Coordinates of C-alpha atoms in Angstrom, one line a residue:
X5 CA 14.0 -0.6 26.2
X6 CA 12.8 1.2 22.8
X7 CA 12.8 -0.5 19.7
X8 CA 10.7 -0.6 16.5
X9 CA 9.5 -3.8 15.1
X10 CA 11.4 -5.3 12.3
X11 CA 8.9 -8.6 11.7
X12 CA 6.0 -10.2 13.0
X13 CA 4.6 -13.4 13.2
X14 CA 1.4 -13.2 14.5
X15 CA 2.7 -14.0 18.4
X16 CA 6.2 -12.6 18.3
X17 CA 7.8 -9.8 17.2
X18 CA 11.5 -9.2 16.2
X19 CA 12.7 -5.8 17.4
X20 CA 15.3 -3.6 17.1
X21 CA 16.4 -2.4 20.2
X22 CA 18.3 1.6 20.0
X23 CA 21.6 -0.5 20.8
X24 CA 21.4 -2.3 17.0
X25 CA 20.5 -5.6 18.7
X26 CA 17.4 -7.6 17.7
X27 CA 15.3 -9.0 20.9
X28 CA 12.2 -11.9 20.0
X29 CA 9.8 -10.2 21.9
X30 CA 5.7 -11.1 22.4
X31 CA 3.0 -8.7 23.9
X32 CA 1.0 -8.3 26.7
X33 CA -2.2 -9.8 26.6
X34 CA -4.1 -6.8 27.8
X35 CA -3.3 -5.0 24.1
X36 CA -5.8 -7.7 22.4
X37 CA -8.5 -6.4 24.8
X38 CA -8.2 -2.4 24.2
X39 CA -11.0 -2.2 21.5
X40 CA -7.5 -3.1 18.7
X41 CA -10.0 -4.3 15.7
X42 CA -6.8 -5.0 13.5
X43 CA -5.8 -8.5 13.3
X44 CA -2.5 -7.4 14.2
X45 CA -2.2 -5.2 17.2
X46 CA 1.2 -4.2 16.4
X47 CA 2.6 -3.8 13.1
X48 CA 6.2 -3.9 11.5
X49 CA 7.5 0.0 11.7
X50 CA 5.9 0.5 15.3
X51 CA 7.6 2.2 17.6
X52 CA 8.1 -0.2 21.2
X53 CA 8.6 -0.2 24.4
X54 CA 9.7 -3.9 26.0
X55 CA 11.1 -5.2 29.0
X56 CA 13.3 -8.1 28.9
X57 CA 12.6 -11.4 30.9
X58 CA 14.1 -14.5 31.1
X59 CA 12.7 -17.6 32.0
X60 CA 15.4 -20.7 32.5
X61 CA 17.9 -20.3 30.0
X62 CA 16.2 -18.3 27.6
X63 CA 15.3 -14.2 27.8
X64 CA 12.4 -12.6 25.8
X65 CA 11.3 -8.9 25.4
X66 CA 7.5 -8.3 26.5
X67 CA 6.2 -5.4 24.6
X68 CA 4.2 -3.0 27.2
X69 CA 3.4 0.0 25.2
X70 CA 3.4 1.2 21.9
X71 CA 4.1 4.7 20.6
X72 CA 1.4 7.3 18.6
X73 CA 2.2 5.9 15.0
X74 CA 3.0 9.2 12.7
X75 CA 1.2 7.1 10.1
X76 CA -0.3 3.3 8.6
X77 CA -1.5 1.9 6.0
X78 CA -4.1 -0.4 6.6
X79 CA -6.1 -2.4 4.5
X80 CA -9.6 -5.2 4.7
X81 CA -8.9 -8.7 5.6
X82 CA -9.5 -10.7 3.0
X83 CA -11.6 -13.2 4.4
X84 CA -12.7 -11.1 7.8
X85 CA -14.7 -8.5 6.6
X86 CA -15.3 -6.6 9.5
X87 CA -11.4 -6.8 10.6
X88 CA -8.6 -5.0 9.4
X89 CA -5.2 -5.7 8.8
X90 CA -2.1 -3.0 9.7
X91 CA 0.4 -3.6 6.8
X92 CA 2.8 -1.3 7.9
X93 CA 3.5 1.8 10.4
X94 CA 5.5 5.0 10.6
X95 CA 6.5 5.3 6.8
X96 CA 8.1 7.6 4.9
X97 CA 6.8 6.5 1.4
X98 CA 5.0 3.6 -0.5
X99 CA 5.9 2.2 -3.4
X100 CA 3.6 0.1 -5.7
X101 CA 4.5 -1.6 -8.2
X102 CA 2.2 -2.3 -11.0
X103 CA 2.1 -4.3 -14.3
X104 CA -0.2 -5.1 -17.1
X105 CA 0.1 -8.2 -17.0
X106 CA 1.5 -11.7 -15.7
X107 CA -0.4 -10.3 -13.1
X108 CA -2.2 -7.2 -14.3
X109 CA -2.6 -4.4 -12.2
X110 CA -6.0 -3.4 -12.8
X111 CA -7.0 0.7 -12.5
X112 CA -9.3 0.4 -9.7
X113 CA -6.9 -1.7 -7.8
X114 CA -4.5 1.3 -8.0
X115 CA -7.0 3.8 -7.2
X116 CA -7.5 2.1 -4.5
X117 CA -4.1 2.1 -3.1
X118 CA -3.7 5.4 -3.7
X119 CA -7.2 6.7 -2.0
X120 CA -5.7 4.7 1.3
X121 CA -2.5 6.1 1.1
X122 CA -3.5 9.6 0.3
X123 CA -6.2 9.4 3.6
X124 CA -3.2 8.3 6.0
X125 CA -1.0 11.0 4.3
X126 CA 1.8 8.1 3.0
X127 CA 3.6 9.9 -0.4
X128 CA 2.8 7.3 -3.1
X129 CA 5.3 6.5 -6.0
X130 CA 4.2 4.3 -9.1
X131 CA 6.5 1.6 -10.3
X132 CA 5.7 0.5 -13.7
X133 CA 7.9 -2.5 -14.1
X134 CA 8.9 -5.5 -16.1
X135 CA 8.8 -2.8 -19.3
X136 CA 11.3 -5.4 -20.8
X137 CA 8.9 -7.7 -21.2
X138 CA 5.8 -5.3 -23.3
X139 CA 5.2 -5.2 -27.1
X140 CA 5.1 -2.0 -28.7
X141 CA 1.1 -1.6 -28.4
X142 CA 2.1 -1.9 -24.4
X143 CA 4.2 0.3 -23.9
X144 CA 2.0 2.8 -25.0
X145 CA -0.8 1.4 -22.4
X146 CA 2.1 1.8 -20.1
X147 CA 3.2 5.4 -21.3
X148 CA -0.9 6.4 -21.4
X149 CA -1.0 5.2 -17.6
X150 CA 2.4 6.8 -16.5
X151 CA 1.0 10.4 -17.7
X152 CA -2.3 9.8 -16.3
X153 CA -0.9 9.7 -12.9
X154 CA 1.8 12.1 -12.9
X155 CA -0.6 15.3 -14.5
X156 CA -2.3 14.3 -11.0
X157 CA 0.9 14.8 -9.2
X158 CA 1.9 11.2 -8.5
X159 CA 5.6 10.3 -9.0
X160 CA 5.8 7.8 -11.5
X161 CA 8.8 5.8 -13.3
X162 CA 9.0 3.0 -15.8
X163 CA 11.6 0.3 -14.1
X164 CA 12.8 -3.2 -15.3
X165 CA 13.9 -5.1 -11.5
X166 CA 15.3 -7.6 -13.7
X167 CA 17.3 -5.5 -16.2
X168 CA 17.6 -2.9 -13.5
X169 CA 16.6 -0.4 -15.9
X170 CA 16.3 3.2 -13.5
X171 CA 16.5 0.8 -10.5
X172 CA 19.0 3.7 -9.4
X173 CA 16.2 5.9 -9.6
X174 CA 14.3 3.5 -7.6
X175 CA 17.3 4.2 -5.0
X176 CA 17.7 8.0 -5.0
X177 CA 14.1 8.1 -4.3
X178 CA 15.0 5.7 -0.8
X179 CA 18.1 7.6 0.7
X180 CA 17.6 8.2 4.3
X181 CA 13.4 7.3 4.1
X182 CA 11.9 4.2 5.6
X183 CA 9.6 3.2 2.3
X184 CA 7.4 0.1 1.7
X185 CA 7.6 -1.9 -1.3
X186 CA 3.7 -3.6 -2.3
X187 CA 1.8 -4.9 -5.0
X188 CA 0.3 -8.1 -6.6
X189 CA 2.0 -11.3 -6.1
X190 CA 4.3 -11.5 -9.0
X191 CA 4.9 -7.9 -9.6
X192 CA 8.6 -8.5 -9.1
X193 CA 8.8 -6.7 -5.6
X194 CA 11.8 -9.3 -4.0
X195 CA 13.5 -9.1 -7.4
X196 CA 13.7 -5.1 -7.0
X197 CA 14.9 -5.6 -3.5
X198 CA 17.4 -7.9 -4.3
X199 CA 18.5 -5.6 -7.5
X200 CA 18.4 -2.6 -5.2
X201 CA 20.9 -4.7 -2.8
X202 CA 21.7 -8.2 -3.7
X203 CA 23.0 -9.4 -0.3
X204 CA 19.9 -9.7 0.7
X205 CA 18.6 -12.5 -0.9
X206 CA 14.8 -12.2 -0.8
X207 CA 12.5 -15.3 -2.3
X208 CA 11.7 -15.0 -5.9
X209 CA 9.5 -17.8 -6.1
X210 CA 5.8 -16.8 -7.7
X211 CA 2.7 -17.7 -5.9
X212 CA 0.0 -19.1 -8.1
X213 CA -3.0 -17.1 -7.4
X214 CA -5.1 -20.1 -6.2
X215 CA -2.8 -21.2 -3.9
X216 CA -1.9 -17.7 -2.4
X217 CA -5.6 -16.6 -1.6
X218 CA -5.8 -18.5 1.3
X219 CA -2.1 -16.6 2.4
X220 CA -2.8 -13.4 2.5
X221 CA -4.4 -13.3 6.4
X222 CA -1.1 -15.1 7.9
X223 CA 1.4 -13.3 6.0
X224 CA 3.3 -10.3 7.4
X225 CA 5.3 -7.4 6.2
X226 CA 8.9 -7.4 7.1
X227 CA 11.9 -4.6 7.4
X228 CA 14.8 -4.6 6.2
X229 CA 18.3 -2.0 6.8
X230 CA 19.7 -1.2 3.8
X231 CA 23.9 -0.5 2.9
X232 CA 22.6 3.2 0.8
X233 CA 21.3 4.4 4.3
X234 CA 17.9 3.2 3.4
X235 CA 15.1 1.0 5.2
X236 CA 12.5 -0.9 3.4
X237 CA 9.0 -3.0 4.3
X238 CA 8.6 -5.9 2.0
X239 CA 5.1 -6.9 2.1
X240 CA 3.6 -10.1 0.7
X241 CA 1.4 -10.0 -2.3
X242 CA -2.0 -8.1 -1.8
X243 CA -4.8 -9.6 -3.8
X244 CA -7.7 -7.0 -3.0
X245 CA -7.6 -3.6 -1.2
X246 CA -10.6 -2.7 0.6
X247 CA -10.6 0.7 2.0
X248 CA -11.8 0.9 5.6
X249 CA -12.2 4.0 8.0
X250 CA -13.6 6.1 5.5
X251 CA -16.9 7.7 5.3
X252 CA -18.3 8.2 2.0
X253 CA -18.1 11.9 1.6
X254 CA -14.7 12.0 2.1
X255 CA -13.5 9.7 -0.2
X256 CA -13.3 12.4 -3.0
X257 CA -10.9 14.3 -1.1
X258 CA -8.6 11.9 -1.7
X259 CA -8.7 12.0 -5.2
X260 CA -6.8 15.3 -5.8
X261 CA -8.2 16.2 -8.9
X262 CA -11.8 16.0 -7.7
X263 CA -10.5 17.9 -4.7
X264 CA -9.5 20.7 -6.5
X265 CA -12.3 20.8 -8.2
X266 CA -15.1 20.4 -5.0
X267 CA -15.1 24.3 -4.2
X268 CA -16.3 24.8 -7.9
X269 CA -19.6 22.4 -7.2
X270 CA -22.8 23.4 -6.5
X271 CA -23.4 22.0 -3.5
X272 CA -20.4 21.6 -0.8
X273 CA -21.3 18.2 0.3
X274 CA -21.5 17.3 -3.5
X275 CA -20.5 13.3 -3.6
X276 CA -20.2 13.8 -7.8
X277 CA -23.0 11.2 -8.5
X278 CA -26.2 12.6 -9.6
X279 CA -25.9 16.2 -8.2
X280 CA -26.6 19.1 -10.5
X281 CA -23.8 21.6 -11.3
X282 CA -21.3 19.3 -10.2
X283 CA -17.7 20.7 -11.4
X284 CA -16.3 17.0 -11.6
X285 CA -18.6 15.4 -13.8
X286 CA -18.7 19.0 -15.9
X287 CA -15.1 18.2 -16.0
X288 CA -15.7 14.5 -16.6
X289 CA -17.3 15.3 -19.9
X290 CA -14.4 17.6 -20.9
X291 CA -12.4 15.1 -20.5
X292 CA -10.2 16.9 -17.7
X293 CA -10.6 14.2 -15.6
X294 CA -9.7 10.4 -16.4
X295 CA -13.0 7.9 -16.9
X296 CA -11.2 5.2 -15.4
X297 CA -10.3 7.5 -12.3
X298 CA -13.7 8.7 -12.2
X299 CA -15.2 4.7 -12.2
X300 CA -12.6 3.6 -9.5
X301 CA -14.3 6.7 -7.2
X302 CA -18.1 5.7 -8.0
X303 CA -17.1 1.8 -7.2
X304 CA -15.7 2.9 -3.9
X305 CA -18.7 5.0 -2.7
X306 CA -21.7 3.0 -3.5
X307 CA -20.1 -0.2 -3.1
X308 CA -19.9 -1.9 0.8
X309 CA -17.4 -4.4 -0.3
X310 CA -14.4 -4.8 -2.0
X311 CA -15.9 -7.0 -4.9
X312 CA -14.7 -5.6 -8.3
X313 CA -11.2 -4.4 -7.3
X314 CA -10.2 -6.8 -10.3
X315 CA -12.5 -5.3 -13.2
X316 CA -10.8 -4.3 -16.1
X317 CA -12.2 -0.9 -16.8
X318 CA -10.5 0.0 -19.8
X319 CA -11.9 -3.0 -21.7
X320 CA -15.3 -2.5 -20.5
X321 CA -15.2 1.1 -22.1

């Protein structure tokens, strides 16, 4: 049997089977021993084959093979360094949901996303929500951040899950695509869902950041079919996002702006650093490319770790 994998625990899997039936399924051991590095050899969106057994009275899918993934979006575990985690497989789109604050959504944390996303060619979508909640002085900071990222071709809207102001928007964007939802813990991602279809009933309940940081290696993405002809991955809350599988002169390729600005530099394996004649830094100080843009890339290529995804870069300037 074929089926793609709906949820995952870590040992079992929930899959869909082509009939519309959902099998509890585990693996073979011999996937753990293939040179896998992820924590998660199989990820929610894979594609699956299984075989069903039963044993007594009850009958369990064991998944023998797993299909080329079209995409992923993967991401450092938090407290395994060297590891990394799978959130999600064979999307469509990903959504990130941002806000200033209560949590904040820091710059280079967004970057980052997007740097991950663009390498594993995943469209990314902004969501600026809880916009009910800003001052005046706020919304601006919002508006400055929404223009920022569409002049560099990003799809961006300003949503309110909990007014579900152009949550509608939120659903045009989802017809007939499989697209996952992430962000912070307390972004507001289960109260979109549940705006976008309020059967489903998703937990609301915030995390406090202390006690979620210990979470965030057990926790696992989960699928859900929508009524508008729509599929979603909820994921939990991501704290950090290290970016992994990346070598350091690539890393500016996935900043578009920069990209389109490479065949202008000096030198073609120009890393925008210290190198003279370098068309992004000329454009840096013309102010044609964002500072805080231009910090997130220098973070990420002389940095080995994921240790300041939290700096707040518009306050340090």
């Amino acid at each position: 049997m074929i089926g793609t994998v709906y949820k995952s625990t870590g040992s079992w899997y929930t899959v869909k089977a082509g009939d519309g039936k959902f099998y509890e399924c585990r693996i073979k051991g011999k996937f753990r021993i293939k040179g896998i590095k992820s924590t998660n050899p199989i990820a929610v969106g894979d594609k699956v084959h299984f075989k069903l057994e039963t044993k007594g009275d009850e009958t369990v899918g064991v998944i023998h093979k797993i299909e080329e993934r079209q995409n992923y979006i993967i991401r450092k575990s938090v407290n395994l360094s060297k590891q990394v985690h799978i959130i999600a497989a064979n999307l469509d789109q990903v959504f990130l949901m941002v806000t200033l604050n209560n949590p904040t959504t820091f710059t280079s944390f967004i970057d980052r996303f997007l740097v991950t996303a663009e390498a594993y060619d995943i469209p990314a979508i902004l969501l600026f929500n809880k916009i009910d909640a800003y001052a005046i002085e706020e919304r601006a900071e919002v508006a400055y951040l929404m223009d920022l990222y569409k002049n560099i071709g990003y799809t961006v809207l300003e949503i309110s899950a909990k007014e579900g102001k152009n949550t509608h928007l939120v659903k045009e964007l989802m017809l007939n695509k499989v697209s996952m939802f992430s962000g912070h813990s307390g972004v507001g991602k289960s109260t979109l869902v549940n705006a976008l279809e309020p059967g489903l009933k998703l937990k609301t309940a915030e995390i406090s950041e202390q006690h979620a940081q210990g979470q965030h290696t057990t926790t696992f993405a989960e699928m859900y079919d929508l009524s508008f002809n729509a599929q979603i991955i909820d994921t939990p809350g991501i704290r950090g996002f290290g970016i992994v599988e990346m070598e350091k002169d690539e890393i500016g390729d996935y900043f578009p702006e920069f990209f389109e600005l490479k065949s202008e530099c000096k030198f073609n394996n120009c890393l925008h650093l210290d190198e003279p004649k370098c068309a992004v830094k000329e454009a840096l100080d013309n102010d044609e490319v964002s500072w805080s843009r231009y910090r997130s890339y220098v973070q990420m290529v002389t940095e080995d770790v994921d240790a300041n995804y939290r700096q707040d870069i518009y306050k340090e300037k």
